[in-house]
Amino acid sequence: MMRCMTLPRPSPSHRAPLIGLTLDHEPGGIGQFSRYPFHALRENYLTAVSDAGGMPVCLGYDCDAEALMARLDALIVTGGAFDVDPTLYGEAPHPLTNPRPARTAAELALLRAALAQDKPVLGICGGMQLLAVEAGGTLIQHLSEDLQHEQPNPRHEPGHDIEIVPGTKLARIVGAKRMSVNSSHHQAVRDPGRAKICARAPDGTIEAIELDGPRFAIGVQWHPEFSLDPGDRRLYAALVETAR
């Protein structure tokens, strides 16, 4: 006679935290993934979270940000081929600035809800720039091409090194003075506002910022989901551990 086995319920301390990730939005069309509007996100954004022990959750735009963040354990504001609307920091748009108002409005609502609820936040590339703007900062709307922050080699290879500011949360997390990172941005943080600068590129470009008050609110200009440096995995691990 076959006996039924009751599997033990996982301990709450081992529950995978729910990590929300913001999505890009495309209008769709002939020859695209869909002829109709669709959301999109590169796969390694999600696998980086899973590999760190978190459970990735993709977030659409049409939601109650406060209610959604109440059910999530952390937020990642991702990057993409768009720019934060410069009217948010009191500037007219540069000719090469490409805002996506619907995406920025949704991300800003989620970011504010996460900070208000003291949920861990990681801003990546454009997500770091939005974190700076929310902290009262401003952006450089277009970097000189001579600086080559749109690296010519593939994104799964390093583009340059960065210097980590000693004594910052980022320095404690990555446990290093330098990191090798990729680079895929034409804008950058000019003034971080209330945020603290915690890394710079050799040319002085701000590469990471953090807020002092929340448990975890860090923005990085590079894409740590490619895991090019040991510090990238440590950053995701710290996010997930803080979210437990």
PDB file of C-alpha atoms in Angstrom, residues 5-242:
ATOM      1  CA  MET A   5       4.133  11.827   2.057  1.00  0.00           C
ATOM      2  CA  THR A   6       3.586  15.287   3.446  1.00  0.00           C
ATOM      3  CA  LEU A   7       6.432  17.505   2.337  1.00  0.00           C
ATOM      4  CA  PRO A   8       7.699  19.979   4.926  1.00  0.00           C
ATOM      5  CA  ARG A   9       6.765  23.580   4.269  1.00  0.00           C
ATOM      6  CA  PRO A  10       9.756  25.799   3.536  1.00  0.00           C
ATOM      7  CA  SER A  11      10.949  27.932   6.402  1.00  0.00           C
ATOM      8  CA  PRO A  12       9.976  31.607   6.031  1.00  0.00           C
ATOM      9  CA  SER A  13      13.661  32.469   6.393  1.00  0.00           C
ATOM     10  CA  HIS A  14      14.339  30.533   3.172  1.00  0.00           C
ATOM     11  CA  ARG A  15      11.496  32.049   1.146  1.00  0.00           C
ATOM     12  CA  ALA A  16      12.773  33.584  -2.063  1.00  0.00           C
ATOM     13  CA  PRO A  17      12.083  37.336  -1.908  1.00  0.00           C
ATOM     14  CA  LEU A  18       9.867  38.748  -4.656  1.00  0.00           C
ATOM     15  CA  ILE A  19      11.978  41.210  -6.666  1.00  0.00           C
ATOM     16  CA  GLY A  20       9.983  43.441  -9.021  1.00  0.00           C
ATOM     17  CA  LEU A  21      11.606  44.516 -12.294  1.00  0.00           C
ATOM     18  CA  THR A  22      10.338  47.341 -14.477  1.00  0.00           C
ATOM     19  CA  LEU A  23       9.790  46.687 -18.179  1.00  0.00           C
ATOM     20  CA  ASP A  24      10.355  48.516 -21.417  1.00  0.00           C
ATOM     21  CA  HIS A  25       7.409  49.106 -23.729  1.00  0.00           C
ATOM     22  CA  GLU A  26       7.286  48.832 -27.513  1.00  0.00           C
ATOM     23  CA  PRO A  27       4.395  49.868 -29.771  1.00  0.00           C
ATOM     24  CA  GLY A  28       4.651  46.732 -31.911  1.00  0.00           C
ATOM     25  CA  GLY A  29       4.420  46.482 -35.668  1.00  0.00           C
ATOM     26  CA  ILE A  30       5.195  44.404 -38.732  1.00  0.00           C
ATOM     27  CA  GLY A  31       8.413  42.424 -38.311  1.00  0.00           C
ATOM     28  CA  GLN A  32       8.558  42.921 -34.534  1.00  0.00           C
ATOM     29  CA  PHE A  33       7.894  40.418 -31.754  1.00  0.00           C
ATOM     30  CA  SER A  34       4.214  41.393 -31.931  1.00  0.00           C
ATOM     31  CA  ARG A  35       2.106  43.548 -34.203  1.00  0.00           C
ATOM     32  CA  TYR A  36       0.482  44.848 -31.025  1.00  0.00           C
ATOM     33  CA  PRO A  37       2.010  46.796 -28.099  1.00  0.00           C
ATOM     34  CA  PHE A  38       4.218  44.656 -25.864  1.00  0.00           C
ATOM     35  CA  HIS A  39       6.504  44.831 -22.850  1.00  0.00           C
ATOM     36  CA  ALA A  40      10.086  43.576 -23.066  1.00  0.00           C
ATOM     37  CA  LEU A  41      13.089  42.895 -20.848  1.00  0.00           C
ATOM     38  CA  ARG A  42      16.433  41.251 -21.533  1.00  0.00           C
ATOM     39  CA  GLU A  43      16.599  37.730 -20.081  1.00  0.00           C
ATOM     40  CA  ASN A  44      19.700  38.213 -17.931  1.00  0.00           C
ATOM     41  CA  TYR A  45      17.938  40.861 -15.818  1.00  0.00           C
ATOM     42  CA  LEU A  46      15.757  38.014 -14.532  1.00  0.00           C
ATOM     43  CA  THR A  47      18.389  35.280 -14.313  1.00  0.00           C
ATOM     44  CA  ALA A  48      20.690  37.554 -12.288  1.00  0.00           C
ATOM     45  CA  VAL A  49      17.928  37.823  -9.684  1.00  0.00           C
ATOM     46  CA  SER A  50      17.225  34.073  -9.731  1.00  0.00           C
ATOM     47  CA  ASP A  51      20.916  33.225  -9.433  1.00  0.00           C
ATOM     48  CA  ALA A  52      21.105  35.458  -6.337  1.00  0.00           C
ATOM     49  CA  GLY A  53      18.226  33.592  -4.678  1.00  0.00           C
ATOM     50  CA  GLY A  54      15.405  35.980  -5.504  1.00  0.00           C
ATOM     51  CA  MET A  55      12.194  35.442  -7.446  1.00  0.00           C
ATOM     52  CA  PRO A  56      11.908  37.932 -10.336  1.00  0.00           C
ATOM     53  CA  VAL A  57       8.502  39.501 -10.995  1.00  0.00           C
ATOM     54  CA  CYS A  58       7.893  41.556 -14.161  1.00  0.00           C
ATOM     55  CA  LEU A  59       5.925  44.761 -13.590  1.00  0.00           C
ATOM     56  CA  GLY A  60       3.564  46.416 -16.052  1.00  0.00           C
ATOM     57  CA  TYR A  61       2.608  50.087 -16.100  1.00  0.00           C
ATOM     58  CA  ASP A  62      -1.089  49.899 -15.215  1.00  0.00           C
ATOM     59  CA  CYS A  63      -1.050  49.186 -11.493  1.00  0.00           C
ATOM     60  CA  ASP A  64      -1.451  50.694  -8.051  1.00  0.00           C
ATOM     61  CA  ALA A  65       2.202  51.292  -7.235  1.00  0.00           C
ATOM     62  CA  GLU A  66       1.750  51.413  -3.449  1.00  0.00           C
ATOM     63  CA  ALA A  67      -0.353  48.249  -3.353  1.00  0.00           C
ATOM     64  CA  LEU A  68       2.056  46.431  -5.646  1.00  0.00           C
ATOM     65  CA  MET A  69       5.133  47.408  -3.642  1.00  0.00           C
ATOM     66  CA  ALA A  70       3.364  46.253  -0.473  1.00  0.00           C
ATOM     67  CA  ARG A  71       3.392  42.727  -1.953  1.00  0.00           C
ATOM     68  CA  LEU A  72       6.958  42.883  -3.272  1.00  0.00           C
ATOM     69  CA  ASP A  73      10.161  42.660  -1.258  1.00  0.00           C
ATOM     70  CA  ALA A  74      12.403  44.815  -3.473  1.00  0.00           C
ATOM     71  CA  LEU A  75      12.442  46.815  -6.701  1.00  0.00           C
ATOM     72  CA  ILE A  76      14.863  46.941  -9.632  1.00  0.00           C
ATOM     73  CA  VAL A  77      14.402  49.907 -11.967  1.00  0.00           C
ATOM     74  CA  THR A  78      15.951  48.668 -15.192  1.00  0.00           C
ATOM     75  CA  GLY A  79      17.612  50.475 -18.085  1.00  0.00           C
ATOM     76  CA  GLY A  80      16.542  50.748 -21.701  1.00  0.00           C
ATOM     77  CA  ALA A  81      16.764  52.739 -24.925  1.00  0.00           C
ATOM     78  CA  PHE A  82      15.102  55.847 -23.501  1.00  0.00           C
ATOM     79  CA  ASP A  83      15.815  58.875 -21.296  1.00  0.00           C
ATOM     80  CA  VAL A  84      14.254  60.381 -18.180  1.00  0.00           C
ATOM     81  CA  ASP A  85      12.060  63.341 -19.140  1.00  0.00           C
ATOM     82  CA  PRO A  86      14.235  66.446 -18.502  1.00  0.00           C
ATOM     83  CA  THR A  87      11.208  68.473 -17.411  1.00  0.00           C
ATOM     84  CA  LEU A  88      11.422  66.457 -14.156  1.00  0.00           C
ATOM     85  CA  TYR A  89      14.653  68.269 -13.346  1.00  0.00           C
ATOM     86  CA  GLY A  90      13.730  71.617 -14.901  1.00  0.00           C
ATOM     87  CA  GLU A  91      15.482  71.481 -18.270  1.00  0.00           C
ATOM     88  CA  ALA A  92      14.438  71.664 -21.900  1.00  0.00           C
ATOM     89  CA  PRO A  93      15.176  68.495 -23.873  1.00  0.00           C
ATOM     90  CA  HIS A  94      18.422  68.065 -25.783  1.00  0.00           C
ATOM     91  CA  PRO A  95      17.865  67.148 -29.483  1.00  0.00           C
ATOM     92  CA  LEU A  96      19.135  63.608 -28.761  1.00  0.00           C
ATOM     93  CA  THR A  97      17.062  63.091 -25.604  1.00  0.00           C
ATOM     94  CA  ASN A  98      14.440  60.364 -26.062  1.00  0.00           C
ATOM     95  CA  PRO A  99      11.886  60.392 -23.215  1.00  0.00           C
ATOM     96  CA  ARG A 100       9.187  57.762 -22.734  1.00  0.00           C
ATOM     97  CA  PRO A 101       6.708  59.499 -20.427  1.00  0.00           C
ATOM     98  CA  ALA A 102       4.508  56.449 -19.730  1.00  0.00           C
ATOM     99  CA  ARG A 103       7.459  54.344 -18.625  1.00  0.00           C
ATOM    100  CA  THR A 104       8.979  57.095 -16.495  1.00  0.00           C
ATOM    101  CA  ALA A 105       5.642  57.838 -14.800  1.00  0.00           C
ATOM    102  CA  ALA A 106       5.171  54.164 -13.895  1.00  0.00           C
ATOM    103  CA  GLU A 107       8.755  53.746 -12.676  1.00  0.00           C
ATOM    104  CA  LEU A 108       8.662  56.951 -10.674  1.00  0.00           C
ATOM    105  CA  ALA A 109       5.478  55.851  -8.886  1.00  0.00           C
ATOM    106  CA  LEU A 110       7.032  52.469  -8.063  1.00  0.00           C
ATOM    107  CA  LEU A 111      10.299  54.059  -6.946  1.00  0.00           C
ATOM    108  CA  ARG A 112       8.524  56.494  -4.623  1.00  0.00           C
ATOM    109  CA  ALA A 113       6.381  53.702  -3.179  1.00  0.00           C
ATOM    110  CA  ALA A 114       9.435  51.501  -2.588  1.00  0.00           C
ATOM    111  CA  LEU A 115      11.340  54.280  -0.838  1.00  0.00           C
ATOM    112  CA  ALA A 116       8.299  55.209   1.277  1.00  0.00           C
ATOM    113  CA  GLN A 117       7.940  51.564   2.362  1.00  0.00           C
ATOM    114  CA  ASP A 118      11.718  51.178   2.854  1.00  0.00           C
ATOM    115  CA  LYS A 119      11.879  48.358   0.318  1.00  0.00           C
ATOM    116  CA  PRO A 120      15.351  47.768  -1.184  1.00  0.00           C
ATOM    117  CA  VAL A 121      15.881  49.518  -4.521  1.00  0.00           C
ATOM    118  CA  LEU A 122      18.486  48.906  -7.214  1.00  0.00           C
ATOM    119  CA  GLY A 123      18.547  51.345 -10.130  1.00  0.00           C
ATOM    120  CA  ILE A 124      20.374  50.174 -13.247  1.00  0.00           C
ATOM    121  CA  CYS A 125      21.567  52.618 -15.927  1.00  0.00           C
ATOM    122  CA  GLY A 126      18.418  54.701 -16.586  1.00  0.00           C
ATOM    123  CA  GLY A 127      17.165  53.450 -13.223  1.00  0.00           C
ATOM    124  CA  MET A 128      20.143  55.065 -11.518  1.00  0.00           C
ATOM    125  CA  GLN A 129      19.429  58.298 -13.374  1.00  0.00           C
ATOM    126  CA  LEU A 130      15.798  58.238 -12.232  1.00  0.00           C
ATOM    127  CA  LEU A 131      16.958  57.635  -8.636  1.00  0.00           C
ATOM    128  CA  ALA A 132      19.211  60.712  -8.915  1.00  0.00           C
ATOM    129  CA  VAL A 133      16.369  62.848 -10.265  1.00  0.00           C
ATOM    130  CA  GLU A 134      14.031  61.662  -7.498  1.00  0.00           C
ATOM    131  CA  ALA A 135      16.756  62.683  -5.024  1.00  0.00           C
ATOM    132  CA  GLY A 136      16.666  66.214  -6.437  1.00  0.00           C
ATOM    133  CA  GLY A 137      19.569  65.807  -8.856  1.00  0.00           C
ATOM    134  CA  THR A 138      20.088  66.607 -12.532  1.00  0.00           C
ATOM    135  CA  LEU A 139      21.440  64.778 -15.564  1.00  0.00           C
ATOM    136  CA  ILE A 140      23.888  65.433 -18.384  1.00  0.00           C
ATOM    137  CA  GLN A 141      21.561  64.928 -21.331  1.00  0.00           C
ATOM    138  CA  HIS A 142      24.235  63.918 -23.822  1.00  0.00           C
ATOM    139  CA  LEU A 143      27.830  62.918 -23.138  1.00  0.00           C
ATOM    140  CA  SER A 144      30.561  63.692 -25.630  1.00  0.00           C
ATOM    141  CA  GLU A 145      31.141  60.774 -27.997  1.00  0.00           C
ATOM    142  CA  ASP A 146      34.867  61.163 -27.252  1.00  0.00           C
ATOM    143  CA  LEU A 147      34.238  59.721 -23.769  1.00  0.00           C
ATOM    144  CA  GLN A 148      32.994  56.447 -25.325  1.00  0.00           C
ATOM    145  CA  HIS A 149      30.425  55.584 -22.685  1.00  0.00           C
ATOM    146  CA  GLU A 150      28.585  53.823 -25.499  1.00  0.00           C
ATOM    147  CA  GLN A 151      31.341  51.229 -25.683  1.00  0.00           C
ATOM    148  CA  PRO A 152      32.181  49.945 -29.190  1.00  0.00           C
ATOM    149  CA  ASN A 153      32.764  46.348 -28.015  1.00  0.00           C
ATOM    150  CA  PRO A 154      29.903  43.982 -27.024  1.00  0.00           C
ATOM    151  CA  ARG A 155      28.071  44.626 -23.759  1.00  0.00           C
ATOM    152  CA  HIS A 156      29.076  41.243 -22.356  1.00  0.00           C
ATOM    153  CA  GLU A 157      32.663  42.557 -22.235  1.00  0.00           C
ATOM    154  CA  PRO A 158      34.036  45.293 -19.934  1.00  0.00           C
ATOM    155  CA  GLY A 159      34.203  48.818 -21.296  1.00  0.00           C
ATOM    156  CA  HIS A 160      36.248  50.496 -18.569  1.00  0.00           C
ATOM    157  CA  ASP A 161      37.120  50.332 -14.877  1.00  0.00           C
ATOM    158  CA  ILE A 162      35.520  52.362 -12.092  1.00  0.00           C
ATOM    159  CA  GLU A 163      36.855  53.586  -8.764  1.00  0.00           C
ATOM    160  CA  ILE A 164      34.680  52.802  -5.722  1.00  0.00           C
ATOM    161  CA  VAL A 165      34.478  55.485  -3.036  1.00  0.00           C
ATOM    162  CA  PRO A 166      35.763  54.045   0.282  1.00  0.00           C
ATOM    163  CA  GLY A 167      33.347  53.901   3.201  1.00  0.00           C
ATOM    164  CA  THR A 168      30.209  53.712   1.047  1.00  0.00           C
ATOM    165  CA  LYS A 169      27.595  50.940   1.142  1.00  0.00           C
ATOM    166  CA  LEU A 170      28.659  49.939  -2.350  1.00  0.00           C
ATOM    167  CA  ALA A 171      32.283  49.586  -1.229  1.00  0.00           C
ATOM    168  CA  ARG A 172      31.227  47.346   1.666  1.00  0.00           C
ATOM    169  CA  ILE A 173      29.072  45.206  -0.622  1.00  0.00           C
ATOM    170  CA  VAL A 174      31.543  44.640  -3.451  1.00  0.00           C
ATOM    171  CA  GLY A 175      34.581  44.480  -1.177  1.00  0.00           C
ATOM    172  CA  ALA A 176      36.877  46.115  -3.720  1.00  0.00           C
ATOM    173  CA  LYS A 177      38.355  49.474  -4.660  1.00  0.00           C
ATOM    174  CA  ARG A 178      37.809  48.961  -8.390  1.00  0.00           C
ATOM    175  CA  MET A 179      35.479  47.116 -10.715  1.00  0.00           C
ATOM    176  CA  SER A 180      35.519  46.357 -14.438  1.00  0.00           C
ATOM    177  CA  VAL A 181      32.155  47.307 -15.921  1.00  0.00           C
ATOM    178  CA  ASN A 182      30.393  47.630 -19.240  1.00  0.00           C
ATOM    179  CA  SER A 183      29.103  50.963 -20.516  1.00  0.00           C
ATOM    180  CA  SER A 184      25.958  51.628 -22.522  1.00  0.00           C
ATOM    181  CA  HIS A 185      24.660  55.141 -21.914  1.00  0.00           C
ATOM    182  CA  HIS A 186      24.672  58.554 -23.548  1.00  0.00           C
ATOM    183  CA  GLN A 187      23.418  60.376 -20.449  1.00  0.00           C
ATOM    184  CA  ALA A 188      24.870  60.550 -16.937  1.00  0.00           C
ATOM    185  CA  VAL A 189      24.215  62.037 -13.515  1.00  0.00           C
ATOM    186  CA  ARG A 190      25.455  65.612 -13.295  1.00  0.00           C
ATOM    187  CA  ASP A 191      24.341  66.357  -9.720  1.00  0.00           C
ATOM    188  CA  PRO A 192      23.156  63.501  -7.466  1.00  0.00           C
ATOM    189  CA  GLY A 193      21.047  65.773  -5.243  1.00  0.00           C
ATOM    190  CA  ARG A 194      20.550  64.157  -1.832  1.00  0.00           C
ATOM    191  CA  ALA A 195      22.256  60.979  -3.019  1.00  0.00           C
ATOM    192  CA  LYS A 196      25.913  60.221  -2.352  1.00  0.00           C
ATOM    193  CA  ILE A 197      28.395  59.490  -5.128  1.00  0.00           C
ATOM    194  CA  CYS A 198      29.938  56.050  -4.562  1.00  0.00           C
ATOM    195  CA  ALA A 199      31.802  55.354  -7.827  1.00  0.00           C
ATOM    196  CA  ARG A 200      33.317  57.236 -10.763  1.00  0.00           C
ATOM    197  CA  ALA A 201      34.789  56.364 -14.157  1.00  0.00           C
ATOM    198  CA  PRO A 202      38.372  57.428 -14.945  1.00  0.00           C
ATOM    199  CA  ASP A 203      37.025  60.491 -16.797  1.00  0.00           C
ATOM    200  CA  GLY A 204      35.076  61.575 -13.704  1.00  0.00           C
ATOM    201  CA  THR A 205      31.637  60.421 -14.874  1.00  0.00           C
ATOM    202  CA  ILE A 206      29.459  59.388 -11.929  1.00  0.00           C
ATOM    203  CA  GLU A 207      29.033  55.600 -12.080  1.00  0.00           C
ATOM    204  CA  ALA A 208      27.116  54.844  -8.861  1.00  0.00           C
ATOM    205  CA  ILE A 209      25.060  56.643  -6.230  1.00  0.00           C
ATOM    206  CA  GLU A 210      23.348  55.663  -2.987  1.00  0.00           C
ATOM    207  CA  LEU A 211      20.922  57.127  -0.479  1.00  0.00           C
ATOM    208  CA  ASP A 212      21.871  57.245   3.195  1.00  0.00           C
ATOM    209  CA  GLY A 213      18.424  56.842   4.783  1.00  0.00           C
ATOM    210  CA  PRO A 214      16.934  53.657   3.288  1.00  0.00           C
ATOM    211  CA  ARG A 215      18.270  50.173   4.059  1.00  0.00           C
ATOM    212  CA  PHE A 216      19.284  49.692   0.420  1.00  0.00           C
ATOM    213  CA  ALA A 217      18.903  52.317  -2.321  1.00  0.00           C
ATOM    214  CA  ILE A 218      21.761  52.080  -4.809  1.00  0.00           C
ATOM    215  CA  GLY A 219      22.007  53.122  -8.437  1.00  0.00           C
ATOM    216  CA  VAL A 220      24.690  51.915 -10.851  1.00  0.00           C
ATOM    217  CA  GLN A 221      25.342  53.261 -14.327  1.00  0.00           C
ATOM    218  CA  TRP A 222      26.576  49.935 -15.714  1.00  0.00           C
ATOM    219  CA  HIS A 223      24.671  46.674 -16.240  1.00  0.00           C
ATOM    220  CA  PRO A 224      25.541  44.234 -13.411  1.00  0.00           C
ATOM    221  CA  GLU A 225      23.161  41.612 -14.820  1.00  0.00           C
ATOM    222  CA  PHE A 226      26.000  40.632 -17.204  1.00  0.00           C
ATOM    223  CA  SER A 227      28.110  39.597 -14.165  1.00  0.00           C
ATOM    224  CA  LEU A 228      31.400  40.789 -15.644  1.00  0.00           C
ATOM    225  CA  ASP A 229      33.003  41.474 -12.252  1.00  0.00           C
ATOM    226  CA  PRO A 230      32.710  39.565  -8.952  1.00  0.00           C
ATOM    227  CA  GLY A 231      31.201  42.718  -7.463  1.00  0.00           C
ATOM    228  CA  ASP A 232      28.182  42.389  -9.753  1.00  0.00           C
ATOM    229  CA  ARG A 233      27.063  39.123  -8.155  1.00  0.00           C
ATOM    230  CA  ARG A 234      27.766  40.526  -4.707  1.00  0.00           C
ATOM    231  CA  LEU A 235      25.511  43.480  -5.496  1.00  0.00           C
ATOM    232  CA  TYR A 236      22.599  41.220  -6.437  1.00  0.00           C
ATOM    233  CA  ALA A 237      23.258  38.976  -3.450  1.00  0.00           C
ATOM    234  CA  ALA A 238      23.142  41.991  -1.126  1.00  0.00           C
ATOM    235  CA  LEU A 239      19.874  43.183  -2.664  1.00  0.00           C
ATOM    236  CA  VAL A 240      18.231  39.782  -2.198  1.00  0.00           C
ATOM    237  CA  GLU A 241      19.592  39.329   1.330  1.00  0.00           C
ATOM    238  CA  THR A 242      18.321  42.782   2.371  1.00  0.00           C
TER     239      THR A 242
END
